[in-house]
Amino acid sequence: MTIPFQHIKMTGLIVLALAIGSLFGLPLLQVVTTSSPTDSAEQWMLSNEEESAPVQATEQSVSDQDVQLSVDVVQAGAFSTAEAGQSSQQQLESEGYSSVLHAPASSEHVFLYVAVAASGQAADEYLPAFEADGLDVFVKSLDLQSTNAEEEQQQAAEEVKQIIEQALTSSEINSSMTEQSQSVLQSSEEGTALYESLSGALENAEQEDAWMQTVVNFDGWLSSL
């Protein structure tokens, strides 16, 4: 029997189409079956969780451990050396002004303060009198913060902070500190300096230079932690 040419042509086209489909379809099918969209999504989520977890933990630890104190200081000068600052300090004190030098760990300069007040209060409380005397001063915010305090140090810092805030805002001061906090302060040179200046300020609460020195020493102790 003979097969019509049209049937042979149709059969050939079908076979050719199947061959082409197999040639391109099988590799594509293999790629699709070896890559799971679910796995990719899970891996992406895990990757993002791993990347975001340390950031969240850091933010939480900083929030839990930080003790912050913001005060206003009236600054009468900034100097590149302690000797220059001491010279200006002696001049001011000879004219009857209280003053304290501050050399923060975060700065290369030495600053001369003539007053300290609660945050937002110095401009109204001190500037008119200083300007009337012709003293060239300005108010700036001093932000003190602990970043590496251990639990006992954090507690001591919180107690000192509360005493300073009360001294600057109220005539009544709760000067009590726990024995543990007193011990923590006196366990280092910077802490001992803070403890002594705080004790002196509490004994002479009306002496502004005593509270200025306490604030400066508080910053020195926090920076040493």
PDB file of C-alpha atoms in Angstrom:
ATOM      1  CA  MET A   1       0.000   0.000   0.000  1.00  0.00           C
ATOM      2  CA  THR A   2       1.146   3.530  -0.619  1.00  0.00           C
ATOM      3  CA  ILE A   3       0.800   6.367   1.895  1.00  0.00           C
ATOM      4  CA  PRO A   4      -0.358   9.665   0.461  1.00  0.00           C
ATOM      5  CA  PHE A   5       2.259  12.380   0.411  1.00  0.00           C
ATOM      6  CA  GLN A   6       0.034  14.749   2.441  1.00  0.00           C
ATOM      7  CA  HIS A   7      -0.136  12.234   5.300  1.00  0.00           C
ATOM      8  CA  ILE A   8       3.665  11.851   5.294  1.00  0.00           C
ATOM      9  CA  LYS A   9       4.092  15.625   5.338  1.00  0.00           C
ATOM     10  CA  MET A  10       1.685  16.062   8.258  1.00  0.00           C
ATOM     11  CA  THR A  11       3.331  13.290  10.262  1.00  0.00           C
ATOM     12  CA  GLY A  12       6.748  14.811   9.658  1.00  0.00           C
ATOM     13  CA  LEU A  13       5.610  18.217  10.883  1.00  0.00           C
ATOM     14  CA  ILE A  14       4.165  16.716  14.068  1.00  0.00           C
ATOM     15  CA  VAL A  15       7.384  14.793  14.784  1.00  0.00           C
ATOM     16  CA  LEU A  16       9.459  17.925  14.136  1.00  0.00           C
ATOM     17  CA  ALA A  17       7.266  19.993  16.477  1.00  0.00           C
ATOM     18  CA  LEU A  18       7.600  17.409  19.246  1.00  0.00           C
ATOM     19  CA  ALA A  19      11.378  17.332  18.802  1.00  0.00           C
ATOM     20  CA  ILE A  20      11.660  21.131  19.010  1.00  0.00           C
ATOM     21  CA  GLY A  21       9.366  21.221  22.037  1.00  0.00           C
ATOM     22  CA  SER A  22      11.414  18.596  23.822  1.00  0.00           C
ATOM     23  CA  LEU A  23      14.666  20.380  22.970  1.00  0.00           C
ATOM     24  CA  PHE A  24      13.594  23.672  24.597  1.00  0.00           C
ATOM     25  CA  GLY A  25      11.010  22.457  27.098  1.00  0.00           C
ATOM     26  CA  LEU A  26      12.998  19.916  29.099  1.00  0.00           C
ATOM     27  CA  PRO A  27      15.819  22.288  30.192  1.00  0.00           C
ATOM     28  CA  LEU A  28      13.222  24.922  31.156  1.00  0.00           C
ATOM     29  CA  LEU A  29      11.254  22.350  33.138  1.00  0.00           C
ATOM     30  CA  GLN A  30      14.443  21.310  34.952  1.00  0.00           C
ATOM     31  CA  VAL A  31      15.194  24.907  35.933  1.00  0.00           C
ATOM     32  CA  VAL A  32      11.663  25.455  37.211  1.00  0.00           C
ATOM     33  CA  THR A  33      11.547  22.253  39.260  1.00  0.00           C
ATOM     34  CA  THR A  34      14.940  22.847  40.942  1.00  0.00           C
ATOM     35  CA  SER A  35      14.085  26.404  42.145  1.00  0.00           C
ATOM     36  CA  SER A  36      11.240  26.634  44.674  1.00  0.00           C
ATOM     37  CA  PRO A  37       9.553  30.048  45.082  1.00  0.00           C
ATOM     38  CA  THR A  38       8.643  29.064  48.634  1.00  0.00           C
ATOM     39  CA  ASP A  39      12.252  28.293  49.518  1.00  0.00           C
ATOM     40  CA  SER A  40      13.386  31.603  48.049  1.00  0.00           C
ATOM     41  CA  ALA A  41      10.816  33.511  50.066  1.00  0.00           C
ATOM     42  CA  GLU A  42      11.772  31.690  53.263  1.00  0.00           C
ATOM     43  CA  GLN A  43      15.462  32.348  52.658  1.00  0.00           C
ATOM     44  CA  TRP A  44      14.734  36.044  52.005  1.00  0.00           C
ATOM     45  CA  MET A  45      12.743  36.315  55.213  1.00  0.00           C
ATOM     46  CA  LEU A  46      15.435  34.569  57.249  1.00  0.00           C
ATOM     47  CA  SER A  47      18.104  36.764  55.712  1.00  0.00           C
ATOM     48  CA  ASN A  48      16.185  39.905  56.597  1.00  0.00           C
ATOM     49  CA  GLU A  49      15.494  38.658  60.110  1.00  0.00           C
ATOM     50  CA  GLU A  50      19.175  37.957  60.639  1.00  0.00           C
ATOM     51  CA  GLU A  51      20.134  41.400  59.346  1.00  0.00           C
ATOM     52  CA  SER A  52      17.494  43.280  61.322  1.00  0.00           C
ATOM     53  CA  ALA A  53      17.868  41.397  64.607  1.00  0.00           C
ATOM     54  CA  PRO A  54      21.233  42.905  65.622  1.00  0.00           C
ATOM     55  CA  VAL A  55      19.942  46.424  64.895  1.00  0.00           C
ATOM     56  CA  GLN A  56      16.870  45.883  67.048  1.00  0.00           C
ATOM     57  CA  ALA A  57      18.968  44.411  69.854  1.00  0.00           C
ATOM     58  CA  THR A  58      21.374  47.364  69.734  1.00  0.00           C
ATOM     59  CA  GLU A  59      18.581  49.906  69.867  1.00  0.00           C
ATOM     60  CA  GLN A  60      16.996  48.083  72.786  1.00  0.00           C
ATOM     61  CA  SER A  61      20.260  47.786  74.728  1.00  0.00           C
ATOM     62  CA  VAL A  62      21.060  51.483  74.260  1.00  0.00           C
ATOM     63  CA  SER A  63      17.570  52.455  75.384  1.00  0.00           C
ATOM     64  CA  ASP A  64      17.799  50.239  78.471  1.00  0.00           C
ATOM     65  CA  GLN A  65      21.266  51.258  79.599  1.00  0.00           C
ATOM     66  CA  ASP A  66      21.524  54.953  78.833  1.00  0.00           C
ATOM     67  CA  VAL A  67      21.244  57.551  81.581  1.00  0.00           C
ATOM     68  CA  GLN A  68      20.838  61.036  80.140  1.00  0.00           C
ATOM     69  CA  LEU A  69      21.087  64.455  81.750  1.00  0.00           C
ATOM     70  CA  SER A  70      20.572  67.715  79.860  1.00  0.00           C
ATOM     71  CA  VAL A  71      21.425  71.036  81.481  1.00  0.00           C
ATOM     72  CA  ASP A  72      22.119  74.584  80.352  1.00  0.00           C
ATOM     73  CA  VAL A  73      25.547  76.091  80.960  1.00  0.00           C
ATOM     74  CA  VAL A  74      26.584  79.704  80.547  1.00  0.00           C
ATOM     75  CA  GLN A  75      29.903  79.634  78.730  1.00  0.00           C
ATOM     76  CA  ALA A  76      32.418  82.447  79.032  1.00  0.00           C
ATOM     77  CA  GLY A  77      35.159  81.041  76.832  1.00  0.00           C
ATOM     78  CA  ALA A  78      36.712  78.138  74.941  1.00  0.00           C
ATOM     79  CA  PHE A  79      40.462  77.528  74.968  1.00  0.00           C
ATOM     80  CA  SER A  80      42.931  75.263  73.222  1.00  0.00           C
ATOM     81  CA  THR A  81      44.986  74.722  76.393  1.00  0.00           C
ATOM     82  CA  ALA A  82      44.205  74.288  80.074  1.00  0.00           C
ATOM     83  CA  GLU A  83      46.698  77.048  80.939  1.00  0.00           C
ATOM     84  CA  ALA A  84      44.801  79.604  78.867  1.00  0.00           C
ATOM     85  CA  GLY A  85      41.549  78.555  80.485  1.00  0.00           C
ATOM     86  CA  GLN A  86      43.013  78.809  83.962  1.00  0.00           C
ATOM     87  CA  SER A  87      44.251  82.327  83.258  1.00  0.00           C
ATOM     88  CA  SER A  88      40.774  83.490  82.238  1.00  0.00           C
ATOM     89  CA  GLN A  89      39.238  81.657  85.172  1.00  0.00           C
ATOM     90  CA  GLN A  90      41.496  83.481  87.628  1.00  0.00           C
ATOM     91  CA  GLN A  91      40.561  86.790  86.040  1.00  0.00           C
ATOM     92  CA  LEU A  92      36.854  86.075  86.379  1.00  0.00           C
ATOM     93  CA  GLU A  93      37.167  84.909  89.966  1.00  0.00           C
ATOM     94  CA  SER A  94      39.118  88.032  90.862  1.00  0.00           C
ATOM     95  CA  GLU A  95      36.073  89.980  89.674  1.00  0.00           C
ATOM     96  CA  GLY A  96      33.776  87.950  91.909  1.00  0.00           C
ATOM     97  CA  TYR A  97      32.387  85.413  89.439  1.00  0.00           C
ATOM     98  CA  SER A  98      32.087  81.709  90.108  1.00  0.00           C
ATOM     99  CA  SER A  99      33.555  79.592  87.336  1.00  0.00           C
ATOM    100  CA  VAL A 100      34.516  76.039  86.434  1.00  0.00           C
ATOM    101  CA  LEU A 101      36.701  74.618  83.673  1.00  0.00           C
ATOM    102  CA  HIS A 102      35.466  71.662  81.647  1.00  0.00           C
ATOM    103  CA  ALA A 103      37.657  69.515  79.413  1.00  0.00           C
ATOM    104  CA  PRO A 104      35.236  66.935  77.944  1.00  0.00           C
ATOM    105  CA  ALA A 105      36.661  63.735  76.520  1.00  0.00           C
ATOM    106  CA  SER A 106      34.822  64.362  73.250  1.00  0.00           C
ATOM    107  CA  SER A 107      36.515  67.717  72.574  1.00  0.00           C
ATOM    108  CA  GLU A 108      40.002  69.112  72.153  1.00  0.00           C
ATOM    109  CA  HIS A 109      38.994  72.376  73.808  1.00  0.00           C
ATOM    110  CA  VAL A 110      38.669  73.500  77.408  1.00  0.00           C
ATOM    111  CA  PHE A 111      35.473  75.377  78.218  1.00  0.00           C
ATOM    112  CA  LEU A 112      34.889  77.959  80.932  1.00  0.00           C
ATOM    113  CA  TYR A 113      31.455  78.021  82.561  1.00  0.00           C
ATOM    114  CA  VAL A 114      30.079  80.685  84.882  1.00  0.00           C
ATOM    115  CA  ALA A 115      26.642  79.211  85.602  1.00  0.00           C
ATOM    116  CA  VAL A 116      24.566  76.062  85.242  1.00  0.00           C
ATOM    117  CA  ALA A 117      20.776  75.754  85.145  1.00  0.00           C
ATOM    118  CA  ALA A 118      18.017  73.337  84.295  1.00  0.00           C
ATOM    119  CA  SER A 119      17.505  72.759  80.592  1.00  0.00           C
ATOM    120  CA  GLY A 120      15.896  75.790  78.954  1.00  0.00           C
ATOM    121  CA  GLN A 121      16.258  78.029  82.025  1.00  0.00           C
ATOM    122  CA  ALA A 122      19.693  79.670  81.770  1.00  0.00           C
ATOM    123  CA  ALA A 123      18.798  82.378  79.269  1.00  0.00           C
ATOM    124  CA  ASP A 124      16.155  83.936  81.515  1.00  0.00           C
ATOM    125  CA  GLU A 125      17.866  83.147  84.795  1.00  0.00           C
ATOM    126  CA  TYR A 126      21.419  84.308  84.121  1.00  0.00           C
ATOM    127  CA  LEU A 127      21.961  86.129  80.830  1.00  0.00           C
ATOM    128  CA  PRO A 128      20.421  89.500  81.815  1.00  0.00           C
ATOM    129  CA  ALA A 129      22.738  89.872  84.826  1.00  0.00           C
ATOM    130  CA  PHE A 130      25.865  88.832  82.927  1.00  0.00           C
ATOM    131  CA  GLU A 131      25.061  91.078  79.986  1.00  0.00           C
ATOM    132  CA  ALA A 132      24.406  93.983  82.331  1.00  0.00           C
ATOM    133  CA  ASP A 133      27.923  93.467  83.703  1.00  0.00           C
ATOM    134  CA  GLY A 134      29.325  93.511  80.185  1.00  0.00           C
ATOM    135  CA  LEU A 135      30.435  89.888  80.347  1.00  0.00           C
ATOM    136  CA  ASP A 136      30.665  88.189  76.949  1.00  0.00           C
ATOM    137  CA  VAL A 137      28.828  84.887  77.496  1.00  0.00           C
ATOM    138  CA  PHE A 138      26.338  82.636  75.778  1.00  0.00           C
ATOM    139  CA  VAL A 139      24.104  79.723  76.747  1.00  0.00           C
ATOM    140  CA  LYS A 140      24.550  76.231  75.384  1.00  0.00           C
ATOM    141  CA  SER A 141      22.998  72.872  76.138  1.00  0.00           C
ATOM    142  CA  LEU A 142      25.206  70.273  77.787  1.00  0.00           C
ATOM    143  CA  ASP A 143      23.978  66.738  77.171  1.00  0.00           C
ATOM    144  CA  LEU A 144      25.535  64.042  79.341  1.00  0.00           C
ATOM    145  CA  GLN A 145      24.970  60.378  78.566  1.00  0.00           C
ATOM    146  CA  SER A 146      26.234  57.002  79.680  1.00  0.00           C
ATOM    147  CA  THR A 147      26.670  54.432  76.925  1.00  0.00           C
ATOM    148  CA  ASN A 148      28.588  51.546  78.497  1.00  0.00           C
ATOM    149  CA  ALA A 149      27.266  51.500  82.051  1.00  0.00           C
ATOM    150  CA  GLU A 150      26.824  48.222  83.842  1.00  0.00           C
ATOM    151  CA  GLU A 151      23.691  47.700  85.911  1.00  0.00           C
ATOM    152  CA  GLU A 152      25.168  48.960  89.204  1.00  0.00           C
ATOM    153  CA  GLN A 153      26.820  51.914  87.459  1.00  0.00           C
ATOM    154  CA  GLN A 154      23.557  52.726  85.739  1.00  0.00           C
ATOM    155  CA  GLN A 155      21.762  52.814  89.078  1.00  0.00           C
ATOM    156  CA  ALA A 156      24.399  55.096  90.578  1.00  0.00           C
ATOM    157  CA  ALA A 157      24.236  57.389  87.552  1.00  0.00           C
ATOM    158  CA  GLU A 158      20.455  57.580  87.804  1.00  0.00           C
ATOM    159  CA  GLU A 159      20.652  58.573  91.483  1.00  0.00           C
ATOM    160  CA  VAL A 160      23.240  61.298  90.784  1.00  0.00           C
ATOM    161  CA  LYS A 161      21.169  62.562  87.864  1.00  0.00           C
ATOM    162  CA  GLN A 162      18.060  62.887  90.045  1.00  0.00           C
ATOM    163  CA  ILE A 163      19.959  64.809  92.727  1.00  0.00           C
ATOM    164  CA  ILE A 164      21.388  67.258  90.180  1.00  0.00           C
ATOM    165  CA  GLU A 165      17.999  67.798  88.531  1.00  0.00           C
ATOM    166  CA  GLN A 166      16.375  68.450  91.912  1.00  0.00           C
ATOM    167  CA  ALA A 167      19.132  70.901  92.860  1.00  0.00           C
ATOM    168  CA  LEU A 168      18.602  72.868  89.657  1.00  0.00           C
ATOM    169  CA  THR A 169      14.802  72.886  89.733  1.00  0.00           C
ATOM    170  CA  SER A 170      13.725  72.744  93.370  1.00  0.00           C
ATOM    171  CA  SER A 171      14.710  73.988  96.802  1.00  0.00           C
ATOM    172  CA  GLU A 172      14.054  70.523  98.212  1.00  0.00           C
ATOM    173  CA  ILE A 173      16.696  67.926  97.426  1.00  0.00           C
ATOM    174  CA  ASN A 174      16.470  64.239  98.200  1.00  0.00           C
ATOM    175  CA  SER A 175      20.173  63.701  98.783  1.00  0.00           C
ATOM    176  CA  SER A 176      19.992  60.045  99.782  1.00  0.00           C
ATOM    177  CA  MET A 177      22.041  57.542  97.816  1.00  0.00           C
ATOM    178  CA  THR A 178      22.156  53.815  98.334  1.00  0.00           C
ATOM    179  CA  GLU A 179      25.291  52.386  99.889  1.00  0.00           C
ATOM    180  CA  GLN A 180      25.811  50.347  96.750  1.00  0.00           C
ATOM    181  CA  SER A 181      25.817  53.468  94.562  1.00  0.00           C
ATOM    182  CA  GLN A 182      28.202  55.252  96.908  1.00  0.00           C
ATOM    183  CA  SER A 183      30.522  52.261  96.709  1.00  0.00           C
ATOM    184  CA  VAL A 184      30.291  52.221  92.906  1.00  0.00           C
ATOM    185  CA  LEU A 185      31.250  55.886  92.684  1.00  0.00           C
ATOM    186  CA  GLN A 186      34.190  55.535  95.034  1.00  0.00           C
ATOM    187  CA  SER A 187      35.611  52.570  93.132  1.00  0.00           C
ATOM    188  CA  SER A 188      37.319  54.796  90.536  1.00  0.00           C
ATOM    189  CA  GLU A 189      39.216  58.067  90.461  1.00  0.00           C
ATOM    190  CA  GLU A 190      36.591  59.814  88.343  1.00  0.00           C
ATOM    191  CA  GLY A 191      33.780  58.465  90.495  1.00  0.00           C
ATOM    192  CA  THR A 192      35.494  59.575  93.690  1.00  0.00           C
ATOM    193  CA  ALA A 193      35.879  63.099  92.303  1.00  0.00           C
ATOM    194  CA  LEU A 194      32.164  63.109  91.482  1.00  0.00           C
ATOM    195  CA  TYR A 195      31.207  61.784  94.911  1.00  0.00           C
ATOM    196  CA  GLU A 196      33.291  64.431  96.687  1.00  0.00           C
ATOM    197  CA  SER A 197      31.983  67.330  94.592  1.00  0.00           C
ATOM    198  CA  LEU A 198      28.399  66.094  95.024  1.00  0.00           C
ATOM    199  CA  SER A 199      28.845  65.839  98.782  1.00  0.00           C
ATOM    200  CA  GLY A 200      30.299  69.359  98.858  1.00  0.00           C
ATOM    201  CA  ALA A 201      27.456  70.714  96.758  1.00  0.00           C
ATOM    202  CA  LEU A 202      24.868  69.166  99.069  1.00  0.00           C
ATOM    203  CA  GLU A 203      26.559  70.739 102.094  1.00  0.00           C
ATOM    204  CA  ASN A 204      26.685  74.122 100.358  1.00  0.00           C
ATOM    205  CA  ALA A 205      23.656  73.992  98.101  1.00  0.00           C
ATOM    206  CA  GLU A 206      23.705  77.754  97.487  1.00  0.00           C
ATOM    207  CA  GLN A 207      27.169  77.721  95.947  1.00  0.00           C
ATOM    208  CA  GLU A 208      26.692  77.602  92.217  1.00  0.00           C
ATOM    209  CA  ASP A 209      30.272  76.662  91.459  1.00  0.00           C
ATOM    210  CA  ALA A 210      29.795  73.492  93.523  1.00  0.00           C
ATOM    211  CA  TRP A 211      26.955  72.337  91.258  1.00  0.00           C
ATOM    212  CA  MET A 212      28.856  73.361  88.145  1.00  0.00           C
ATOM    213  CA  GLN A 213      31.773  71.241  89.330  1.00  0.00           C
ATOM    214  CA  THR A 214      29.435  68.347  90.074  1.00  0.00           C
ATOM    215  CA  VAL A 215      27.988  68.469  86.555  1.00  0.00           C
ATOM    216  CA  VAL A 216      31.493  68.568  85.060  1.00  0.00           C
ATOM    217  CA  ASN A 217      32.612  65.661  87.236  1.00  0.00           C
ATOM    218  CA  PHE A 218      29.476  63.731  86.344  1.00  0.00           C
ATOM    219  CA  ASP A 219      30.437  64.027  82.686  1.00  0.00           C
ATOM    220  CA  GLY A 220      33.980  62.911  83.492  1.00  0.00           C
ATOM    221  CA  TRP A 221      32.733  59.831  85.323  1.00  0.00           C
ATOM    222  CA  LEU A 222      30.212  58.875  82.624  1.00  0.00           C
ATOM    223  CA  SER A 223      32.925  59.203  79.984  1.00  0.00           C
ATOM    224  CA  SER A 224      35.168  56.841  81.946  1.00  0.00           C
ATOM    225  CA  LEU A 225      32.624  53.997  82.039  1.00  0.00           C
TER     226      LEU A 225
END
